[in-house]
Amino acid sequence: MTPPVVTRFAPSPTGFLHIGGARTALFNWLYAKKHGGKMLLRIEDTDRERSTEPAIAAILDGLSWLGITWDGDTVHQFSRAARHREVAEQLLAAGKAYRCYATAEELTRMREAARAEGRSNLYDGSWRERDTAEAPPGVKPTIRLKAPLSGETVIEDQVQGRVVWQNENLDDLVLLRGDGNPTYMLAVVVDDHDMGVTHVIRGDDHLINAARQKQIYDALGWELPSMSHIPLIHGPDGSKLSKRHGALGVDAYRAMGYLPAALRNYLVRLGWSHGDQEIFSTQEMIDAFDLSAIGRSAARFDFAKLENLNGHYIRQADDQSLLTMLEELLRHIPHGLEIAAKLNDTTRAQLLQAMPGLKERAKTLLELLDNAGFIIADRPLTIEPKALAVLTPATRQLIGQLHDALESVTPWSSETTEAAMRAFAEQNGLKLGAVAQPLRVALTGRTTSPGIFDVLAVLGPQECLSRLADQAQR
RNA sequence: GCUCCCUUCGUCUAGCGGUUAGGACGUCGCCCUCUCACGGCGAAAACAGGAGUUCGAUUCUCCUAGGGAGCGCCA
């Protein structure tokens, strides 16, 4: 019988939840869901200087927004320091670790010497066998792992394959600092073990740590969890993802009007594929997800593809949930509250009525909101420069005629107004476009909009006739 | 410098010894059309380079080049 799958997401709360972390969390979540297991959340806050409460809140908020849930209580690593110390002492008692009294200056010298000689193991292991009686006064010792001096450390990684290190290249890592606090390396091993983690899925910047952690597992006689190191996400230019490209918090993606479903879909396809399938519902992702299908090379972040996917999910969303998402978004964007103040039963109904035409034209909620501007705009409309060019004396005169032609239309609908405008165009030997564009400019202040007869219908006769009169020239 | 990882269209990728090297985004063209979109059709576009192994390499091995990660008493 195979043990139940337990994965974990273990961010260090030194900033927002960035896109790479979001993908790591997603992969852990998918794997757990697929195998009916659990995903645990552990906050790696042992660095007291850099860990902050707002960062923790931002990470939890980001995960929630993305729809990624975790099981059980959130573990705060710092609170487990006593347990970490206990394990270090246990290793010490078993002769698998030793006290090291090397000073910072000595360590620096060793590092320089190692580099000069082209060696990768920095610490020279001098306190391995030295008598602690020789300890210099005033130096608080660290506890180091007595790592194997020869042989190999091997990780059978589910993504990277078999990765081998020669032990002579790995030095004795510090388990417990001079101040008695555990290092990351020790804390991770102890926590993963104690939490019952069966599968470690994390960024491949941790691949080398896996070797050192394996040595700790071996010294403790614990079984190493399944390891999967997923490639990092790079910026569009192939370099490390920086703030300049896409290393934004997921909250920034929310503010840019991306849908969680779109971001999930984009992220899951970055480095992972399932044949030719591009669109995945959450359930499809869970069913199809497979560690062995994750590629080993880094992927570049491509906003154009994210936008395309986002457009897809917007088009496919139902009108009411789009309106809900839009109102939600207003709380996260500049001037959002001013717009929210204009929402009432009437404008909400208009938004809903216009939604079919709106959602086809937007790649982000921000765009959708912008395109919906004509609904909440105040008279007289601000006319965009491009639209202003349409308003020649001749078209202003035409607008006056259109106003008159529409005045008698009853009942008012997109069908009846369209019939009236087509009739008007025919009688005056005009193409429909020659009528539609001036109408569009007068009613929306822009040269592009949803279908103009839908705009007419949504705005209603009073508002339309007033806006037309505003721009007409008699 | 050292250790480890990576390398198919511009981008994300399919391919798991024999294919006209497939799909998606983006780009371009045509159609649809009241604008913009959506949608439809079509086009251009890739196996980093070099040695092997093999009847046959995009696929296996090695080397080179390029890219990345790590090299702390940070996580």
JSON list of N, CA and C in Angstrom, two decimals, chain A residues 143-206:
[
{"chain": "A", "resi": 143, "resn": "ILE", "atom": "N", "xyz": [27.30, 23.74, 15.14]},
{"chain": "A", "resi": 143, "resn": "ILE", "atom": "CA", "xyz": [27.31, 22.29, 15.01]},
{"chain": "A", "resi": 143, "resn": "ILE", "atom": "C", "xyz": [27.26, 21.97, 13.53]},
{"chain": "A", "resi": 144, "resn": "ARG", "atom": "N", "xyz": [28.28, 21.21, 13.11]},
{"chain": "A", "resi": 144, "resn": "ARG", "atom": "CA", "xyz": [28.35, 20.83, 11.70]},
{"chain": "A", "resi": 144, "resn": "ARG", "atom": "C", "xyz": [28.08, 19.35, 11.50]},
{"chain": "A", "resi": 145, "resn": "LEU", "atom": "N", "xyz": [27.52, 19.04, 10.36]},
{"chain": "A", "resi": 145, "resn": "LEU", "atom": "CA", "xyz": [27.28, 17.64, 10.00]},
{"chain": "A", "resi": 145, "resn": "LEU", "atom": "C", "xyz": [28.61, 17.00, 9.61]},
{"chain": "A", "resi": 146, "resn": "LYS", "atom": "N", "xyz": [28.83, 15.78, 10.10]},
{"chain": "A", "resi": 146, "resn": "LYS", "atom": "CA", "xyz": [30.01, 15.03, 9.69]},
{"chain": "A", "resi": 146, "resn": "LYS", "atom": "C", "xyz": [29.64, 14.32, 8.39]},
{"chain": "A", "resi": 147, "resn": "ALA", "atom": "N", "xyz": [29.83, 15.04, 7.28]},
{"chain": "A", "resi": 147, "resn": "ALA", "atom": "CA", "xyz": [29.39, 14.51, 5.98]},
{"chain": "A", "resi": 147, "resn": "ALA", "atom": "C", "xyz": [30.38, 13.49, 5.47]},
{"chain": "A", "resi": 148, "resn": "PRO", "atom": "N", "xyz": [29.91, 12.54, 4.66]},
{"chain": "A", "resi": 148, "resn": "PRO", "atom": "CA", "xyz": [30.84, 11.55, 4.11]},
{"chain": "A", "resi": 148, "resn": "PRO", "atom": "C", "xyz": [31.95, 12.21, 3.28]},
{"chain": "A", "resi": 149, "resn": "LEU", "atom": "N", "xyz": [33.17, 11.68, 3.40]},
{"chain": "A", "resi": 149, "resn": "LEU", "atom": "CA", "xyz": [34.30, 12.29, 2.70]},
{"chain": "A", "resi": 149, "resn": "LEU", "atom": "C", "xyz": [34.51, 11.73, 1.30]},
{"chain": "A", "resi": 150, "resn": "SER", "atom": "N", "xyz": [34.00, 10.53, 1.10]},
{"chain": "A", "resi": 150, "resn": "SER", "atom": "CA", "xyz": [34.17, 9.93, -0.23]},
{"chain": "A", "resi": 150, "resn": "SER", "atom": "C", "xyz": [32.84, 9.35, -0.67]},
{"chain": "A", "resi": 151, "resn": "GLY", "atom": "N", "xyz": [32.83, 8.81, -1.86]},
{"chain": "A", "resi": 151, "resn": "GLY", "atom": "CA", "xyz": [31.60, 8.24, -2.40]},
{"chain": "A", "resi": 151, "resn": "GLY", "atom": "C", "xyz": [30.73, 9.29, -3.07]},
{"chain": "A", "resi": 152, "resn": "GLU", "atom": "N", "xyz": [29.48, 8.93, -3.31]},
{"chain": "A", "resi": 152, "resn": "GLU", "atom": "CA", "xyz": [28.59, 9.83, -4.04]},
{"chain": "A", "resi": 152, "resn": "GLU", "atom": "C", "xyz": [27.31, 10.08, -3.28]},
{"chain": "A", "resi": 153, "resn": "THR", "atom": "N", "xyz": [26.73, 11.23, -3.51]},
{"chain": "A", "resi": 153, "resn": "THR", "atom": "CA", "xyz": [25.38, 11.51, -3.03]},
{"chain": "A", "resi": 153, "resn": "THR", "atom": "C", "xyz": [24.51, 11.61, -4.27]},
{"chain": "A", "resi": 154, "resn": "VAL", "atom": "N", "xyz": [23.48, 10.80, -4.29]},
{"chain": "A", "resi": 154, "resn": "VAL", "atom": "CA", "xyz": [22.65, 10.71, -5.49]},
{"chain": "A", "resi": 154, "resn": "VAL", "atom": "C", "xyz": [21.21, 11.09, -5.20]},
{"chain": "A", "resi": 155, "resn": "ILE", "atom": "N", "xyz": [20.66, 11.92, -6.05]},
{"chain": "A", "resi": 155, "resn": "ILE", "atom": "CA", "xyz": [19.24, 12.26, -5.97]},
{"chain": "A", "resi": 155, "resn": "ILE", "atom": "C", "xyz": [18.57, 11.72, -7.22]},
{"chain": "A", "resi": 156, "resn": "GLU", "atom": "N", "xyz": [17.55, 10.91, -7.00]},
{"chain": "A", "resi": 156, "resn": "GLU", "atom": "CA", "xyz": [16.75, 10.43, -8.14]},
{"chain": "A", "resi": 156, "resn": "GLU", "atom": "C", "xyz": [15.60, 11.40, -8.28]},
{"chain": "A", "resi": 157, "resn": "ASP", "atom": "N", "xyz": [15.83, 12.45, -9.03]},
{"chain": "A", "resi": 157, "resn": "ASP", "atom": "CA", "xyz": [14.83, 13.51, -9.12]},
{"chain": "A", "resi": 157, "resn": "ASP", "atom": "C", "xyz": [13.76, 13.16, -10.15]},
{"chain": "A", "resi": 158, "resn": "GLN", "atom": "N", "xyz": [12.50, 13.40, -9.80]},
{"chain": "A", "resi": 158, "resn": "GLN", "atom": "CA", "xyz": [11.40, 13.05, -10.71]},
{"chain": "A", "resi": 158, "resn": "GLN", "atom": "C", "xyz": [11.39, 13.91, -11.97]},
{"chain": "A", "resi": 159, "resn": "VAL", "atom": "N", "xyz": [11.99, 15.08, -11.87]},
{"chain": "A", "resi": 159, "resn": "VAL", "atom": "CA", "xyz": [12.01, 15.96, -13.03]},
{"chain": "A", "resi": 159, "resn": "VAL", "atom": "C", "xyz": [13.40, 15.98, -13.67]},
{"chain": "A", "resi": 160, "resn": "GLN", "atom": "N", "xyz": [14.42, 16.11, -12.85]},
{"chain": "A", "resi": 160, "resn": "GLN", "atom": "CA", "xyz": [15.78, 16.27, -13.38]},
{"chain": "A", "resi": 160, "resn": "GLN", "atom": "C", "xyz": [16.46, 14.94, -13.68]},
{"chain": "A", "resi": 161, "resn": "GLY", "atom": "N", "xyz": [15.89, 13.87, -13.22]},
{"chain": "A", "resi": 161, "resn": "GLY", "atom": "CA", "xyz": [16.53, 12.58, -13.44]},
{"chain": "A", "resi": 161, "resn": "GLY", "atom": "C", "xyz": [17.55, 12.30, -12.35]},
{"chain": "A", "resi": 162, "resn": "ARG", "atom": "N", "xyz": [18.49, 11.41, -12.63]},
{"chain": "A", "resi": 162, "resn": "ARG", "atom": "CA", "xyz": [19.49, 11.03, -11.65]},
{"chain": "A", "resi": 162, "resn": "ARG", "atom": "C", "xyz": [20.59, 12.09, -11.61]},
{"chain": "A", "resi": 163, "resn": "VAL", "atom": "N", "xyz": [20.77, 12.71, -10.47]},
{"chain": "A", "resi": 163, "resn": "VAL", "atom": "CA", "xyz": [21.80, 13.74, -10.34]},
{"chain": "A", "resi": 163, "resn": "VAL", "atom": "C", "xyz": [22.81, 13.28, -9.29]},
{"chain": "A", "resi": 164, "resn": "VAL", "atom": "N", "xyz": [24.07, 13.31, -9.67]},
{"chain": "A", "resi": 164, "resn": "VAL", "atom": "CA", "xyz": [25.12, 12.75, -8.82]},
{"chain": "A", "resi": 164, "resn": "VAL", "atom": "C", "xyz": [26.15, 13.79, -8.40]},
{"chain": "A", "resi": 165, "resn": "TRP", "atom": "N", "xyz": [26.49, 13.79, -7.11]},
{"chain": "A", "resi": 165, "resn": "TRP", "atom": "CA", "xyz": [27.57, 14.65, -6.60]},
{"chain": "A", "resi": 165, "resn": "TRP", "atom": "C", "xyz": [28.66, 13.77, -6.00]},
{"chain": "A", "resi": 166, "resn": "GLN", "atom": "N", "xyz": [29.89, 14.14, -6.21]},
{"chain": "A", "resi": 166, "resn": "GLN", "atom": "CA", "xyz": [30.99, 13.47, -5.53]},
{"chain": "A", "resi": 166, "resn": "GLN", "atom": "C", "xyz": [31.06, 14.08, -4.13]},
{"chain": "A", "resi": 167, "resn": "ASN", "atom": "N", "xyz": [31.07, 13.24, -3.11]},
{"chain": "A", "resi": 167, "resn": "ASN", "atom": "CA", "xyz": [31.05, 13.76, -1.75]},
{"chain": "A", "resi": 167, "resn": "ASN", "atom": "C", "xyz": [32.25, 14.64, -1.42]},
{"chain": "A", "resi": 168, "resn": "GLU", "atom": "N", "xyz": [33.34, 14.40, -2.10]},
{"chain": "A", "resi": 168, "resn": "GLU", "atom": "CA", "xyz": [34.52, 15.22, -1.83]},
{"chain": "A", "resi": 168, "resn": "GLU", "atom": "C", "xyz": [34.28, 16.69, -2.20]},
{"chain": "A", "resi": 169, "resn": "ASN", "atom": "N", "xyz": [33.24, 16.93, -3.01]},
{"chain": "A", "resi": 169, "resn": "ASN", "atom": "CA", "xyz": [32.94, 18.31, -3.38]},
{"chain": "A", "resi": 169, "resn": "ASN", "atom": "C", "xyz": [31.96, 18.99, -2.42]},
{"chain": "A", "resi": 170, "resn": "LEU", "atom": "N", "xyz": [31.47, 18.21, -1.47]},
{"chain": "A", "resi": 170, "resn": "LEU", "atom": "CA", "xyz": [30.50, 18.75, -0.52]},
{"chain": "A", "resi": 170, "resn": "LEU", "atom": "C", "xyz": [31.15, 18.85, 0.86]},
{"chain": "A", "resi": 171, "resn": "ASP", "atom": "N", "xyz": [31.13, 20.01, 1.47]},
{"chain": "A", "resi": 171, "resn": "ASP", "atom": "CA", "xyz": [31.78, 20.13, 2.78]},
{"chain": "A", "resi": 171, "resn": "ASP", "atom": "C", "xyz": [30.78, 19.93, 3.92]},
{"chain": "A", "resi": 172, "resn": "ASP", "atom": "N", "xyz": [31.26, 20.02, 5.13]},
{"chain": "A", "resi": 172, "resn": "ASP", "atom": "CA", "xyz": [30.41, 19.79, 6.30]},
{"chain": "A", "resi": 172, "resn": "ASP", "atom": "C", "xyz": [29.53, 21.00, 6.58]},
{"chain": "A", "resi": 173, "resn": "LEU", "atom": "N", "xyz": [28.25, 20.87, 6.29]},
{"chain": "A", "resi": 173, "resn": "LEU", "atom": "CA", "xyz": [27.39, 22.05, 6.46]},
{"chain": "A", "resi": 173, "resn": "LEU", "atom": "C", "xyz": [27.03, 22.31, 7.92]},
{"chain": "A", "resi": 174, "resn": "VAL", "atom": "N", "xyz": [26.71, 23.56, 8.18]},
{"chain": "A", "resi": 174, "resn": "VAL", "atom": "CA", "xyz": [26.33, 23.97, 9.52]},
{"chain": "A", "resi": 174, "resn": "VAL", "atom": "C", "xyz": [24.87, 23.58, 9.77]},
{"chain": "A", "resi": 175, "resn": "LEU", "atom": "N", "xyz": [24.62, 22.92, 10.89]},
{"chain": "A", "resi": 175, "resn": "LEU", "atom": "CA", "xyz": [23.26, 22.54, 11.26]},
{"chain": "A", "resi": 175, "resn": "LEU", "atom": "C", "xyz": [22.67, 23.54, 12.24]},
{"chain": "A", "resi": 176, "resn": "LEU", "atom": "N", "xyz": [23.52, 23.92, 13.20]},
{"chain": "A", "resi": 176, "resn": "LEU", "atom": "CA", "xyz": [23.07, 24.85, 14.24]},
{"chain": "A", "resi": 176, "resn": "LEU", "atom": "C", "xyz": [24.07, 26.00, 14.32]},
{"chain": "A", "resi": 177, "resn": "ARG", "atom": "N", "xyz": [23.55, 27.20, 14.31]},
{"chain": "A", "resi": 177, "resn": "ARG", "atom": "CA", "xyz": [24.43, 28.36, 14.34]},
{"chain": "A", "resi": 177, "resn": "ARG", "atom": "C", "xyz": [25.01, 28.56, 15.74]},
{"chain": "A", "resi": 178, "resn": "GLY", "atom": "N", "xyz": [25.98, 29.43, 15.78]},
{"chain": "A", "resi": 178, "resn": "GLY", "atom": "CA", "xyz": [26.61, 29.77, 17.05]},
{"chain": "A", "resi": 178, "resn": "GLY", "atom": "C", "xyz": [25.62, 30.29, 18.07]},
{"chain": "A", "resi": 179, "resn": "ASP", "atom": "N", "xyz": [24.57, 30.94, 17.59]},
{"chain": "A", "resi": 179, "resn": "ASP", "atom": "CA", "xyz": [23.58, 31.49, 18.52]},
{"chain": "A", "resi": 179, "resn": "ASP", "atom": "C", "xyz": [22.51, 30.46, 18.90]},
{"chain": "A", "resi": 180, "resn": "GLY", "atom": "N", "xyz": [22.71, 29.23, 18.43]},
{"chain": "A", "resi": 180, "resn": "GLY", "atom": "CA", "xyz": [21.79, 28.17, 18.82]},
{"chain": "A", "resi": 180, "resn": "GLY", "atom": "C", "xyz": [20.59, 28.01, 17.91]},
{"chain": "A", "resi": 181, "resn": "ASN", "atom": "N", "xyz": [20.51, 28.84, 16.88]},
{"chain": "A", "resi": 181, "resn": "ASN", "atom": "CA", "xyz": [19.38, 28.72, 15.96]},
{"chain": "A", "resi": 181, "resn": "ASN", "atom": "C", "xyz": [19.72, 27.78, 14.80]},
{"chain": "A", "resi": 182, "resn": "PRO", "atom": "N", "xyz": [18.73, 27.04, 14.33]},
{"chain": "A", "resi": 182, "resn": "PRO", "atom": "CA", "xyz": [18.96, 26.09, 13.24]},
{"chain": "A", "resi": 182, "resn": "PRO", "atom": "C", "xyz": [19.17, 26.81, 11.91]},
{"chain": "A", "resi": 183, "resn": "THR", "atom": "N", "xyz": [19.89, 26.16, 11.03]},
{"chain": "A", "resi": 183, "resn": "THR", "atom": "CA", "xyz": [20.01, 26.70, 9.68]},
{"chain": "A", "resi": 183, "resn": "THR", "atom": "C", "xyz": [18.83, 26.18, 8.87]},
{"chain": "A", "resi": 184, "resn": "TYR", "atom": "N", "xyz": [18.63, 26.81, 7.74]},
{"chain": "A", "resi": 184, "resn": "TYR", "atom": "CA", "xyz": [17.57, 26.42, 6.81]},
{"chain": "A", "resi": 184, "resn": "TYR", "atom": "C", "xyz": [17.67, 24.94, 6.47]},
{"chain": "A", "resi": 185, "resn": "MET", "atom": "N", "xyz": [18.90, 24.50, 6.20]},
{"chain": "A", "resi": 185, "resn": "MET", "atom": "CA", "xyz": [19.13, 23.13, 5.74]},
{"chain": "A", "resi": 185, "resn": "MET", "atom": "C", "xyz": [18.59, 22.10, 6.74]},
{"chain": "A", "resi": 186, "resn": "LEU", "atom": "N", "xyz": [18.87, 22.35, 8.01]},
{"chain": "A", "resi": 186, "resn": "LEU", "atom": "CA", "xyz": [18.40, 21.44, 9.06]},
{"chain": "A", "resi": 186, "resn": "LEU", "atom": "C", "xyz": [16.89, 21.56, 9.23]},
{"chain": "A", "resi": 187, "resn": "ALA", "atom": "N", "xyz": [16.41, 22.79, 9.30]},
{"chain": "A", "resi": 187, "resn": "ALA", "atom": "CA", "xyz": [15.00, 23.04, 9.56]},
{"chain": "A", "resi": 187, "resn": "ALA", "atom": "C", "xyz": [14.11, 22.39, 8.50]},
{"chain": "A", "resi": 188, "resn": "VAL", "atom": "N", "xyz": [14.52, 22.51, 7.25]},
{"chain": "A", "resi": 188, "resn": "VAL", "atom": "CA", "xyz": [13.72, 21.94, 6.17]},
{"chain": "A", "resi": 188, "resn": "VAL", "atom": "C", "xyz": [13.61, 20.42, 6.31]},
{"chain": "A", "resi": 189, "resn": "VAL", "atom": "N", "xyz": [14.74, 19.80, 6.58]},
{"chain": "A", "resi": 189, "resn": "VAL", "atom": "CA", "xyz": [14.75, 18.34, 6.69]},
{"chain": "A", "resi": 189, "resn": "VAL", "atom": "C", "xyz": [13.87, 17.89, 7.85]},
{"chain": "A", "resi": 190, "resn": "VAL", "atom": "N", "xyz": [14.05, 18.50, 9.00]},
{"chain": "A", "resi": 190, "resn": "VAL", "atom": "CA", "xyz": [13.30, 18.10, 10.18]},
{"chain": "A", "resi": 190, "resn": "VAL", "atom": "C", "xyz": [11.80, 18.36, 9.97]},
{"chain": "A", "resi": 191, "resn": "ASP", "atom": "N", "xyz": [11.47, 19.52, 9.43]},
{"chain": "A", "resi": 191, "resn": "ASP", "atom": "CA", "xyz": [10.06, 19.85, 9.24]},
{"chain": "A", "resi": 191, "resn": "ASP", "atom": "C", "xyz": [9.41, 18.93, 8.22]},
{"chain": "A", "resi": 192, "resn": "ASP", "atom": "N", "xyz": [10.06, 18.73, 7.10]},
{"chain": "A", "resi": 192, "resn": "ASP", "atom": "CA", "xyz": [9.47, 17.86, 6.08]},
{"chain": "A", "resi": 192, "resn": "ASP", "atom": "C", "xyz": [9.24, 16.47, 6.66]},
{"chain": "A", "resi": 193, "resn": "HIS", "atom": "N", "xyz": [10.19, 16.02, 7.44]},
{"chain": "A", "resi": 193, "resn": "HIS", "atom": "CA", "xyz": [10.06, 14.70, 8.04]},
{"chain": "A", "resi": 193, "resn": "HIS", "atom": "C", "xyz": [8.91, 14.67, 9.04]},
{"chain": "A", "resi": 194, "resn": "ASP", "atom": "N", "xyz": [8.92, 15.62, 9.95]},
{"chain": "A", "resi": 194, "resn": "ASP", "atom": "CA", "xyz": [7.90, 15.64, 11.00]},
{"chain": "A", "resi": 194, "resn": "ASP", "atom": "C", "xyz": [6.49, 15.88, 10.45]},
{"chain": "A", "resi": 195, "resn": "MET", "atom": "N", "xyz": [6.41, 16.62, 9.36]},
{"chain": "A", "resi": 195, "resn": "MET", "atom": "CA", "xyz": [5.10, 16.91, 8.77]},
{"chain": "A", "resi": 195, "resn": "MET", "atom": "C", "xyz": [4.63, 15.77, 7.87]},
{"chain": "A", "resi": 196, "resn": "GLY", "atom": "N", "xyz": [5.48, 14.79, 7.70]},
{"chain": "A", "resi": 196, "resn": "GLY", "atom": "CA", "xyz": [5.09, 13.64, 6.88]},
{"chain": "A", "resi": 196, "resn": "GLY", "atom": "C", "xyz": [5.06, 13.90, 5.39]},
{"chain": "A", "resi": 197, "resn": "VAL", "atom": "N", "xyz": [5.89, 14.86, 4.97]},
{"chain": "A", "resi": 197, "resn": "VAL", "atom": "CA", "xyz": [5.92, 15.20, 3.54]},
{"chain": "A", "resi": 197, "resn": "VAL", "atom": "C", "xyz": [6.49, 14.03, 2.73]},
{"chain": "A", "resi": 198, "resn": "THR", "atom": "N", "xyz": [5.74, 13.62, 1.73]},
{"chain": "A", "resi": 198, "resn": "THR", "atom": "CA", "xyz": [6.20, 12.50, 0.90]},
{"chain": "A", "resi": 198, "resn": "THR", "atom": "C", "xyz": [6.80, 12.96, -0.41]},
{"chain": "A", "resi": 199, "resn": "HIS", "atom": "N", "xyz": [6.39, 14.15, -0.87]},
{"chain": "A", "resi": 199, "resn": "HIS", "atom": "CA", "xyz": [6.87, 14.66, -2.15]},
{"chain": "A", "resi": 199, "resn": "HIS", "atom": "C", "xyz": [7.29, 16.11, -2.03]},
{"chain": "A", "resi": 200, "resn": "VAL", "atom": "N", "xyz": [8.54, 16.37, -2.29]},
{"chain": "A", "resi": 200, "resn": "VAL", "atom": "CA", "xyz": [9.04, 17.75, -2.28]},
{"chain": "A", "resi": 200, "resn": "VAL", "atom": "C", "xyz": [9.08, 18.23, -3.72]},
{"chain": "A", "resi": 201, "resn": "ILE", "atom": "N", "xyz": [8.29, 19.27, -4.01]},
{"chain": "A", "resi": 201, "resn": "ILE", "atom": "CA", "xyz": [8.27, 19.86, -5.35]},
{"chain": "A", "resi": 201, "resn": "ILE", "atom": "C", "xyz": [8.61, 21.33, -5.18]},
{"chain": "A", "resi": 202, "resn": "ARG", "atom": "N", "xyz": [9.73, 21.75, -5.72]},
{"chain": "A", "resi": 202, "resn": "ARG", "atom": "CA", "xyz": [10.18, 23.13, -5.51]},
{"chain": "A", "resi": 202, "resn": "ARG", "atom": "C", "xyz": [11.03, 23.58, -6.69]},
{"chain": "A", "resi": 203, "resn": "GLY", "atom": "N", "xyz": [11.45, 24.82, -6.67]},
{"chain": "A", "resi": 203, "resn": "GLY", "atom": "CA", "xyz": [12.23, 25.38, -7.76]},
{"chain": "A", "resi": 203, "resn": "GLY", "atom": "C", "xyz": [13.60, 24.72, -7.86]},
{"chain": "A", "resi": 204, "resn": "ASP", "atom": "N", "xyz": [14.16, 24.66, -9.05]},
{"chain": "A", "resi": 204, "resn": "ASP", "atom": "CA", "xyz": [15.43, 23.95, -9.19]},
{"chain": "A", "resi": 204, "resn": "ASP", "atom": "C", "xyz": [16.62, 24.76, -8.68]},
{"chain": "A", "resi": 205, "resn": "ASP", "atom": "N", "xyz": [16.35, 25.94, -8.13]},
{"chain": "A", "resi": 205, "resn": "ASP", "atom": "CA", "xyz": [17.42, 26.64, -7.43]},
{"chain": "A", "resi": 205, "resn": "ASP", "atom": "C", "xyz": [17.76, 25.88, -6.14]},
{"chain": "A", "resi": 206, "resn": "HIS", "atom": "N", "xyz": [16.91, 24.93, -5.79]},
{"chain": "A", "resi": 206, "resn": "HIS", "atom": "CA", "xyz": [17.16, 24.13, -4.58]},
{"chain": "A", "resi": 206, "resn": "HIS", "atom": "C", "xyz": [17.80, 22.79, -4.89]}
]
